[in-house]
Amino acid sequence: MEGNRRRSHLERHDLLRKIKEFCKSILKDITERRSLSISINQFRNYCKNLDAHCSCSYDFPQGQEILTLEKQCHARRIDILLSVLLIVQQLLQENIHMSKRDIYYMHPSLYSEQSVVDQAINDICILLQCSRHNINVVSAGKGMVMGWLRFLESGAKFDCINSPNDAHPIPTFVEKVKDIISTANYILVVEKESVFHRLANDQYCTRNRCIVITGRGYPDISTRRFLRLLIEKLRLPTFCLVDCDPYGFDILTTYRFGSMQMAYDAKFLRIPEMHWLGAFPSDFEKYGLPKNCRLKLTAEDTRKTEAMLHRCYLQREVPHWRSELELMLQSGVKFEIEAFCARSFSFLSEKYIPSKIQEFERLAV
């Protein structure tokens, strides 16, 4: 514990030094009447180049954006960046934490909307070469976990093993999680809270000795960091169950490849070990789901699906995922995970998920 505190202190000290140097360089430009400019590296986790020679990288920037006072939009962005940087400096000096929303309400008239604060925080992380939690900016975790798992967070004990079908909140301070113990055979990530509770009601974790996590839609940073920590510590196979629609697929790719918005941190957030369990477009006929559970893709669904098909990492790393996405587009229909319950209330937990996991196990042999 003492070693962790010392390491955290050294990290804060280094970040405060970087902030001081950055501010000194800006002040020097102003005093010497030089044109102020701020260079911010640009990152991406995918491009639209589908050949095998794609240049996308999680480790290196893909160019720079130069902010100057000559452009009005840049001037406002610099103003907000420096304002948020001052707050970050105070957080580090006093070693306290704030959410993005807390920061917004420090100066709501200046920021006008949350998105500009989010952009400033991302810019600061890129400039300081760190992750968001390193600058003491946290997000209120909305994810939940249950199953064969026990761990400590800041000294507090989380014991899911005694009641493996009871939901527990995902820890906010993932860096303070330690002493992780589990007898689980695998980790199952489900897109939706309703499916999570369906599995809890069916005593799924008791019957299958696993860990189940939900990000309740698009996963927040805490959920993704916690999941990655579990995989690193426990070395368990990890599966993801999402709706068979463009948004479910996008959530799946957020877990596995990271998001474009936080591409600078993708190498610390992505889960390359994640397997797509379902629901596949081909599962509808395979499992004999009722035809009235099919829904037509909307025009927006079609546009989103076509755009995702051009992401380079699908062609490069998971071409079979891309094939399923093409099948969804060709069929023009989608369906939700809950469609399996139309067969029977417990079909999802007793038939579908176990059969899909058995398929993976057979292929792995």
CSV table of C-alpha atoms in Angstrom, one decimal:
chain,number,residue,atom,x,y,z
A,1,MET,CA,0.0,0.0,0.0
A,2,GLU,CA,2.8,2.4,0.9
A,3,GLY,CA,4.5,1.6,-2.5
A,4,ASN,CA,1.3,2.5,-4.3
A,5,ARG,CA,1.0,5.8,-2.5
A,6,ARG,CA,4.6,6.7,-3.3
A,7,ARG,CA,4.1,5.8,-7.0
A,8,SER,CA,0.9,7.9,-7.1
A,9,HIS,CA,2.8,10.8,-5.5
A,10,LEU,CA,5.6,10.6,-8.1
A,11,GLU,CA,3.0,10.5,-10.9
A,12,ARG,CA,1.3,13.6,-9.6
A,13,HIS,CA,4.6,15.4,-9.2
A,14,ASP,CA,5.6,14.5,-12.8
A,15,LEU,CA,2.3,15.8,-14.2
A,16,LEU,CA,2.5,19.0,-12.2
A,17,ARG,CA,6.0,19.5,-13.7
A,18,LYS,CA,4.6,19.0,-17.2
A,19,ILE,CA,1.8,21.5,-16.6
A,20,LYS,CA,4.3,24.1,-15.3
A,21,GLU,CA,6.6,23.6,-18.3
A,22,PHE,CA,3.6,23.9,-20.7
A,23,CYS,CA,2.4,27.1,-19.1
A,24,LYS,CA,5.9,28.6,-19.1
A,25,SER,CA,6.2,27.9,-22.8
A,26,ILE,CA,2.9,29.7,-23.5
A,27,LEU,CA,4.0,32.6,-21.3
A,28,LYS,CA,7.3,32.8,-23.2
A,29,ASP,CA,5.5,33.0,-26.5
A,30,ILE,CA,3.3,35.9,-25.2
A,31,THR,CA,6.1,37.9,-23.6
A,32,GLU,CA,8.3,37.5,-26.7
A,33,ARG,CA,5.4,38.5,-29.0
A,34,ARG,CA,5.5,35.3,-30.9
A,35,SER,CA,2.4,33.8,-32.4
A,36,LEU,CA,0.9,31.4,-29.8
A,37,SER,CA,0.4,27.9,-31.1
A,38,ILE,CA,-0.4,24.6,-29.4
A,39,SER,CA,0.4,21.3,-31.1
A,40,ILE,CA,-1.9,18.4,-30.2
A,41,ASN,CA,-1.2,14.9,-31.5
A,42,GLN,CA,-4.0,13.2,-33.3
A,43,PHE,CA,-4.8,9.5,-32.7
A,44,ARG,CA,-7.2,7.1,-34.4
A,45,ASN,CA,-8.0,3.5,-33.8
A,46,TYR,CA,-9.2,2.8,-37.3
A,47,CYS,CA,-9.3,4.3,-40.8
A,48,LYS,CA,-11.2,3.4,-44.0
A,49,ASN,CA,-8.3,1.7,-45.8
A,50,LEU,CA,-9.4,-1.9,-46.1
A,51,ASP,CA,-6.2,-3.3,-47.6
A,52,ALA,CA,-3.6,-5.2,-45.6
A,53,HIS,CA,-1.2,-2.3,-45.4
A,54,CYS,CA,-3.2,0.0,-43.1
A,55,SER,CA,-1.1,2.4,-41.1
A,56,CYS,CA,-3.3,2.7,-38.0
A,57,SER,CA,-1.5,2.2,-34.7
A,58,TYR,CA,-2.5,2.3,-31.1
A,59,ASP,CA,0.9,3.5,-30.1
A,60,PHE,CA,1.7,6.4,-32.4
A,61,PRO,CA,-0.1,9.6,-33.3
A,62,GLN,CA,-1.4,10.0,-36.9
A,63,GLY,CA,-0.5,13.7,-37.4
A,64,GLN,CA,-1.0,16.9,-35.4
A,65,GLU,CA,-3.5,19.6,-35.0
A,66,ILE,CA,-2.1,23.1,-34.5
A,67,LEU,CA,-4.2,25.5,-32.4
A,68,THR,CA,-3.6,29.2,-32.9
A,69,LEU,CA,-5.2,32.4,-31.8
A,70,GLU,CA,-5.7,33.5,-35.4
A,71,LYS,CA,-8.8,31.3,-35.7
A,72,GLN,CA,-11.7,32.2,-33.5
A,73,CYS,CA,-12.7,28.6,-32.9
A,74,HIS,CA,-9.2,27.8,-31.9
A,75,ALA,CA,-9.0,30.8,-29.6
A,76,ARG,CA,-12.1,29.6,-27.7
A,77,ARG,CA,-10.7,26.1,-27.6
A,78,ILE,CA,-7.4,27.3,-26.1
A,79,ASP,CA,-9.3,29.5,-23.6
A,80,ILE,CA,-11.3,26.5,-22.4
A,81,LEU,CA,-8.2,24.2,-22.4
A,82,LEU,CA,-6.3,26.6,-20.1
A,83,SER,CA,-9.3,27.0,-17.8
A,84,VAL,CA,-9.7,23.2,-17.4
A,85,LEU,CA,-5.9,22.8,-17.1
A,86,LEU,CA,-6.0,25.2,-14.1
A,87,ILE,CA,-8.7,23.0,-12.5
A,88,VAL,CA,-6.7,19.8,-13.2
A,89,GLN,CA,-3.6,21.5,-11.6
A,90,GLN,CA,-5.6,22.1,-8.5
A,91,LEU,CA,-6.9,18.5,-8.4
A,92,LEU,CA,-3.4,17.2,-8.6
A,93,GLN,CA,-2.0,19.6,-6.0
A,94,GLU,CA,-4.7,18.8,-3.5
A,95,ASN,CA,-5.0,15.1,-4.6
A,96,ILE,CA,-8.8,15.2,-4.9
A,97,HIS,CA,-11.0,13.8,-7.7
A,98,MET,CA,-13.7,15.4,-9.8
A,99,SER,CA,-16.1,14.1,-12.5
A,100,LYS,CA,-16.3,15.8,-16.0
A,101,ARG,CA,-19.7,17.1,-14.9
A,102,ASP,CA,-18.2,18.6,-11.8
A,103,ILE,CA,-15.7,20.5,-13.9
A,104,TYR,CA,-18.4,21.7,-16.3
A,105,TYR,CA,-20.3,23.3,-13.4
A,106,MET,CA,-17.2,25.2,-12.2
A,107,HIS,CA,-17.8,27.6,-15.1
A,108,PRO,CA,-21.0,26.7,-17.0
A,109,SER,CA,-21.3,30.1,-18.6
A,110,LEU,CA,-17.8,29.8,-20.1
A,111,TYR,CA,-18.1,26.2,-21.2
A,112,SER,CA,-21.7,26.4,-22.5
A,113,GLU,CA,-21.9,22.6,-23.0
A,114,GLN,CA,-20.4,19.4,-21.6
A,115,SER,CA,-18.8,18.4,-24.9
A,116,VAL,CA,-16.3,21.3,-24.9
A,117,VAL,CA,-15.1,20.2,-21.4
A,118,ASP,CA,-14.7,16.6,-22.7
A,119,GLN,CA,-12.6,17.8,-25.6
A,120,ALA,CA,-10.4,19.9,-23.3
A,121,ILE,CA,-9.8,16.9,-21.0
A,122,ASN,CA,-8.9,14.7,-23.9
A,123,ASP,CA,-6.5,17.5,-25.2
A,124,ILE,CA,-4.9,17.7,-21.8
A,125,CYS,CA,-4.4,14.0,-21.6
A,126,ILE,CA,-2.7,14.0,-25.0
A,127,LEU,CA,-0.5,17.0,-24.1
A,128,LEU,CA,0.5,15.4,-20.7
A,129,GLN,CA,0.8,11.9,-22.2
A,130,CYS,CA,-1.4,10.3,-19.6
A,131,SER,CA,-4.8,8.7,-19.0
A,132,ARG,CA,-7.8,10.5,-17.6
A,133,HIS,CA,-7.6,8.9,-14.2
A,134,ASN,CA,-4.0,10.1,-13.9
A,135,ILE,CA,-5.2,13.7,-13.8
A,136,ASN,CA,-7.8,12.8,-11.1
A,137,VAL,CA,-10.8,13.2,-13.5
A,138,VAL,CA,-13.2,10.3,-12.9
A,139,SER,CA,-16.5,9.2,-14.3
A,140,ALA,CA,-19.3,7.9,-12.1
A,141,GLY,CA,-19.3,4.2,-13.0
A,142,LYS,CA,-22.6,2.8,-14.3
A,143,GLY,CA,-21.5,-0.7,-14.9
A,144,MET,CA,-22.4,-3.8,-12.7
A,145,VAL,CA,-20.7,-7.1,-12.0
A,146,MET,CA,-21.8,-10.4,-10.4
A,147,GLY,CA,-20.4,-13.9,-10.2
A,148,TRP,CA,-17.4,-15.8,-8.8
A,149,LEU,CA,-15.3,-12.9,-7.8
A,150,ARG,CA,-13.8,-11.2,-4.7
A,151,PHE,CA,-11.6,-8.1,-4.5
A,152,LEU,CA,-10.6,-5.1,-2.4
A,153,GLU,CA,-11.1,-1.5,-3.4
A,154,SER,CA,-9.5,1.1,-1.2
A,155,GLY,CA,-9.6,-1.4,1.7
A,156,ALA,CA,-13.3,-2.2,1.2
A,157,LYS,CA,-14.1,-5.8,0.5
A,158,PHE,CA,-16.4,-6.7,-2.5
A,159,ASP,CA,-17.4,-10.4,-2.1
A,160,CYS,CA,-19.6,-11.5,-5.0
A,161,ILE,CA,-18.8,-15.2,-4.4
A,162,ASN,CA,-21.1,-15.5,-1.3
A,163,SER,CA,-24.0,-14.4,-3.5
A,164,PRO,CA,-22.9,-14.9,-7.1
A,165,ASN,CA,-26.2,-13.7,-8.6
A,166,ASP,CA,-26.3,-10.4,-6.7
A,167,ALA,CA,-25.3,-7.2,-8.6
A,168,HIS,CA,-22.4,-5.1,-7.4
A,169,PRO,CA,-21.3,-1.7,-8.8
A,170,ILE,CA,-18.2,-1.5,-10.9
A,171,PRO,CA,-15.4,0.2,-8.8
A,172,THR,CA,-14.8,3.9,-9.7
A,173,PHE,CA,-11.2,3.9,-8.7
A,174,VAL,CA,-10.0,0.8,-10.6
A,175,GLU,CA,-6.3,1.6,-9.8
A,176,LYS,CA,-7.1,0.9,-6.2
A,177,VAL,CA,-8.5,-2.6,-6.8
A,178,LYS,CA,-6.3,-5.4,-5.5
A,179,ASP,CA,-6.3,-8.9,-4.1
A,180,ILE,CA,-8.5,-10.2,-6.9
A,181,ILE,CA,-9.7,-13.8,-6.3
A,182,SER,CA,-11.9,-15.9,-8.6
A,183,THR,CA,-12.8,-19.5,-9.4
A,184,ALA,CA,-14.7,-18.5,-12.5
A,185,ASN,CA,-14.3,-20.4,-15.8
A,186,TYR,CA,-15.0,-17.3,-18.0
A,187,ILE,CA,-16.2,-13.7,-18.2
A,188,LEU,CA,-19.4,-12.8,-19.9
A,189,VAL,CA,-20.1,-9.2,-20.9
A,190,VAL,CA,-23.7,-8.3,-21.8
A,191,GLU,CA,-24.7,-5.1,-23.4
A,192,LYS,CA,-28.0,-4.5,-21.5
A,193,GLU,CA,-29.0,-4.2,-17.9
A,194,SER,CA,-32.2,-6.0,-18.7
A,195,VAL,CA,-30.3,-9.1,-19.9
A,196,PHE,CA,-28.0,-8.8,-16.9
A,197,HIS,CA,-31.0,-9.0,-14.5
A,198,ARG,CA,-32.5,-11.8,-16.6
A,199,LEU,CA,-29.4,-13.9,-16.0
A,200,ALA,CA,-29.3,-13.0,-12.3
A,201,ASN,CA,-33.0,-14.1,-12.0
A,202,ASP,CA,-32.1,-17.4,-13.8
A,203,GLN,CA,-29.2,-18.0,-11.3
A,204,TYR,CA,-26.9,-18.1,-14.3
A,205,CYS,CA,-23.6,-17.5,-12.4
A,206,THR,CA,-24.4,-20.2,-9.8
A,207,ARG,CA,-25.1,-22.8,-12.6
A,208,ASN,CA,-22.2,-21.8,-14.8
A,209,ARG,CA,-19.4,-20.6,-12.5
A,210,CYS,CA,-18.6,-17.4,-14.3
A,211,ILE,CA,-18.4,-13.6,-13.9
A,212,VAL,CA,-21.0,-11.4,-15.7
A,213,ILE,CA,-20.5,-7.7,-16.4
A,214,THR,CA,-22.7,-5.1,-18.0
A,215,GLY,CA,-21.8,-1.6,-19.0
A,216,ARG,CA,-25.5,-0.8,-19.4
A,217,GLY,CA,-25.1,0.2,-23.0
A,218,TYR,CA,-22.0,1.9,-24.2
A,219,PRO,CA,-19.4,1.1,-21.5
A,220,ASP,CA,-17.9,3.9,-19.4
A,221,ILE,CA,-14.1,4.1,-18.7
A,222,SER,CA,-14.4,2.4,-15.3
A,223,THR,CA,-16.2,-0.6,-16.7
A,224,ARG,CA,-13.6,-1.0,-19.5
A,225,ARG,CA,-10.6,-0.6,-17.2
A,226,PHE,CA,-12.1,-3.0,-14.6
A,227,LEU,CA,-12.8,-5.6,-17.3
A,228,ARG,CA,-9.3,-5.2,-18.7
A,229,LEU,CA,-7.8,-5.6,-15.1
A,230,LEU,CA,-9.8,-8.8,-14.5
A,231,ILE,CA,-8.6,-10.3,-17.8
A,232,GLU,CA,-5.0,-9.4,-17.1
A,233,LYS,CA,-5.1,-10.8,-13.6
A,234,LEU,CA,-7.3,-13.9,-14.1
A,235,ARG,CA,-6.4,-14.8,-17.7
A,236,LEU,CA,-10.0,-16.0,-18.4
A,237,PRO,CA,-11.7,-16.3,-21.8
A,238,THR,CA,-14.1,-13.3,-22.3
A,239,PHE,CA,-17.2,-13.3,-24.4
A,240,CYS,CA,-19.6,-10.4,-25.3
A,241,LEU,CA,-23.3,-10.6,-25.9
A,242,VAL,CA,-25.0,-7.7,-27.7
A,243,ASP,CA,-28.1,-7.0,-29.7
A,244,CYS,CA,-28.1,-8.0,-33.3
A,245,ASP,CA,-28.2,-4.4,-34.5
A,246,PRO,CA,-25.7,-1.7,-35.5
A,247,TYR,CA,-25.6,-0.2,-32.0
A,248,GLY,CA,-25.0,-3.5,-30.4
A,249,PHE,CA,-22.1,-4.1,-32.8
A,250,ASP,CA,-20.7,-0.7,-32.2
A,251,ILE,CA,-20.7,-1.4,-28.4
A,252,LEU,CA,-18.9,-4.7,-29.1
A,253,THR,CA,-16.2,-2.9,-31.1
A,254,THR,CA,-15.8,-0.3,-28.3
A,255,TYR,CA,-14.9,-3.0,-25.9
A,256,ARG,CA,-12.5,-4.8,-28.3
A,257,PHE,CA,-10.9,-1.9,-30.2
A,258,GLY,CA,-11.7,1.2,-28.1
A,259,SER,CA,-13.5,4.4,-29.2
A,260,MET,CA,-12.4,7.0,-31.7
A,261,GLN,CA,-13.0,9.7,-29.2
A,262,MET,CA,-10.4,8.3,-26.8
A,263,ALA,CA,-8.2,6.7,-29.4
A,264,TYR,CA,-5.2,8.2,-27.6
A,265,ASP,CA,-5.9,5.9,-24.7
A,266,ALA,CA,-7.1,2.9,-26.7
A,267,LYS,CA,-4.0,0.8,-26.0
A,268,PHE,CA,-5.0,0.9,-22.3
A,269,LEU,CA,-8.7,0.4,-22.7
A,270,ARG,CA,-9.2,-2.1,-25.5
A,271,ILE,CA,-9.9,-5.8,-24.9
A,272,PRO,CA,-8.2,-7.6,-27.8
A,273,GLU,CA,-9.0,-11.0,-26.1
A,274,MET,CA,-12.7,-10.5,-26.4
A,275,HIS,CA,-14.8,-12.9,-28.4
A,276,TRP,CA,-18.2,-12.0,-30.0
A,277,LEU,CA,-20.6,-14.6,-28.5
A,278,GLY,CA,-23.7,-13.2,-30.3
A,279,ALA,CA,-26.3,-12.3,-31.3
A,280,PHE,CA,-25.3,-13.1,-34.9
A,281,PRO,CA,-27.7,-12.4,-37.8
A,282,SER,CA,-27.4,-16.1,-38.6
A,283,ASP,CA,-28.6,-17.0,-35.1
A,284,PHE,CA,-32.1,-16.0,-36.0
A,285,GLU,CA,-32.8,-19.0,-38.3
A,286,LYS,CA,-30.4,-21.3,-36.4
A,287,TYR,CA,-32.3,-21.0,-33.1
A,288,GLY,CA,-35.8,-20.8,-34.7
A,289,LEU,CA,-36.8,-17.4,-33.4
A,290,PRO,CA,-40.3,-16.2,-34.1
A,291,LYS,CA,-40.5,-14.0,-37.3
A,292,ASN,CA,-42.4,-11.3,-35.4
A,293,CYS,CA,-39.2,-10.6,-33.4
A,294,ARG,CA,-37.5,-9.3,-36.5
A,295,LEU,CA,-37.3,-5.6,-37.0
A,296,LYS,CA,-36.5,-3.7,-40.2
A,297,LEU,CA,-33.3,-1.7,-40.2
A,298,THR,CA,-34.0,2.0,-40.3
A,299,ALA,CA,-32.3,4.4,-42.7
A,300,GLU,CA,-30.0,5.5,-39.8
A,301,ASP,CA,-29.3,1.8,-39.0
A,302,THR,CA,-28.3,1.3,-42.6
A,303,ARG,CA,-26.0,4.3,-42.7
A,304,LYS,CA,-24.3,3.3,-39.5
A,305,THR,CA,-23.8,-0.3,-40.7
A,306,GLU,CA,-22.3,0.8,-44.0
A,307,ALA,CA,-19.9,3.2,-42.2
A,308,MET,CA,-18.8,0.4,-39.8
A,309,LEU,CA,-18.1,-2.0,-42.6
A,310,HIS,CA,-15.3,0.5,-43.7
A,311,ARG,CA,-13.4,0.3,-40.4
A,312,CYS,CA,-10.0,-1.2,-41.2
A,313,TYR,CA,-9.7,-3.3,-38.0
A,314,LEU,CA,-12.7,-5.5,-39.1
A,315,GLN,CA,-11.0,-6.5,-42.3
A,316,ARG,CA,-7.6,-6.8,-40.7
A,317,GLU,CA,-8.4,-8.6,-37.4
A,318,VAL,CA,-11.9,-10.1,-37.4
A,319,PRO,CA,-13.1,-10.6,-41.0
A,320,HIS,CA,-15.7,-13.1,-39.7
A,321,TRP,CA,-17.3,-10.3,-37.7
A,322,ARG,CA,-17.4,-8.2,-40.9
A,323,SER,CA,-19.1,-11.1,-42.7
A,324,GLU,CA,-21.9,-11.2,-40.1
A,325,LEU,CA,-22.3,-7.4,-40.3
A,326,GLU,CA,-22.6,-7.7,-44.1
A,327,LEU,CA,-25.3,-10.3,-43.6
A,328,MET,CA,-27.2,-8.0,-41.3
A,329,LEU,CA,-27.1,-5.3,-44.0
A,330,GLN,CA,-28.1,-7.7,-46.8
A,331,SER,CA,-31.1,-9.0,-44.8
A,332,GLY,CA,-32.2,-5.5,-43.8
A,333,VAL,CA,-33.4,-6.8,-40.4
A,334,LYS,CA,-32.2,-6.7,-36.8
A,335,PHE,CA,-33.3,-8.3,-33.5
A,336,GLU,CA,-32.7,-7.8,-29.8
A,337,ILE,CA,-31.2,-10.3,-27.3
A,338,GLU,CA,-34.6,-10.6,-25.6
A,339,ALA,CA,-35.9,-12.3,-28.8
A,340,PHE,CA,-34.5,-15.5,-27.4
A,341,CYS,CA,-36.9,-15.3,-24.5
A,342,ALA,CA,-39.8,-15.7,-27.0
A,343,ARG,CA,-38.8,-19.4,-27.2
A,344,SER,CA,-39.0,-19.7,-23.4
A,345,PHE,CA,-38.3,-17.5,-20.4
A,346,SER,CA,-35.0,-19.2,-19.7
A,347,PHE,CA,-34.0,-20.1,-23.2
A,348,LEU,CA,-31.2,-17.4,-23.2
A,349,SER,CA,-29.6,-18.7,-20.0
A,350,GLU,CA,-30.3,-22.4,-20.4
A,351,LYS,CA,-29.9,-23.0,-24.1
A,352,TYR,CA,-28.5,-20.1,-26.2
A,353,ILE,CA,-25.5,-18.9,-24.1
A,354,PRO,CA,-24.3,-22.4,-23.0
A,355,SER,CA,-24.5,-23.7,-26.6
A,356,LYS,CA,-22.5,-20.7,-27.9
A,357,ILE,CA,-19.8,-21.1,-25.3
A,358,GLN,CA,-19.6,-24.8,-26.1
A,359,GLU,CA,-19.0,-23.9,-29.7
A,360,PHE,CA,-16.0,-21.8,-28.7
A,361,GLU,CA,-14.6,-24.5,-26.5
A,362,ARG,CA,-14.8,-27.1,-29.3
A,363,LEU,CA,-13.1,-24.7,-31.7
A,364,ALA,CA,-10.3,-24.0,-29.1
A,365,VAL,CA,-9.5,-27.7,-28.7
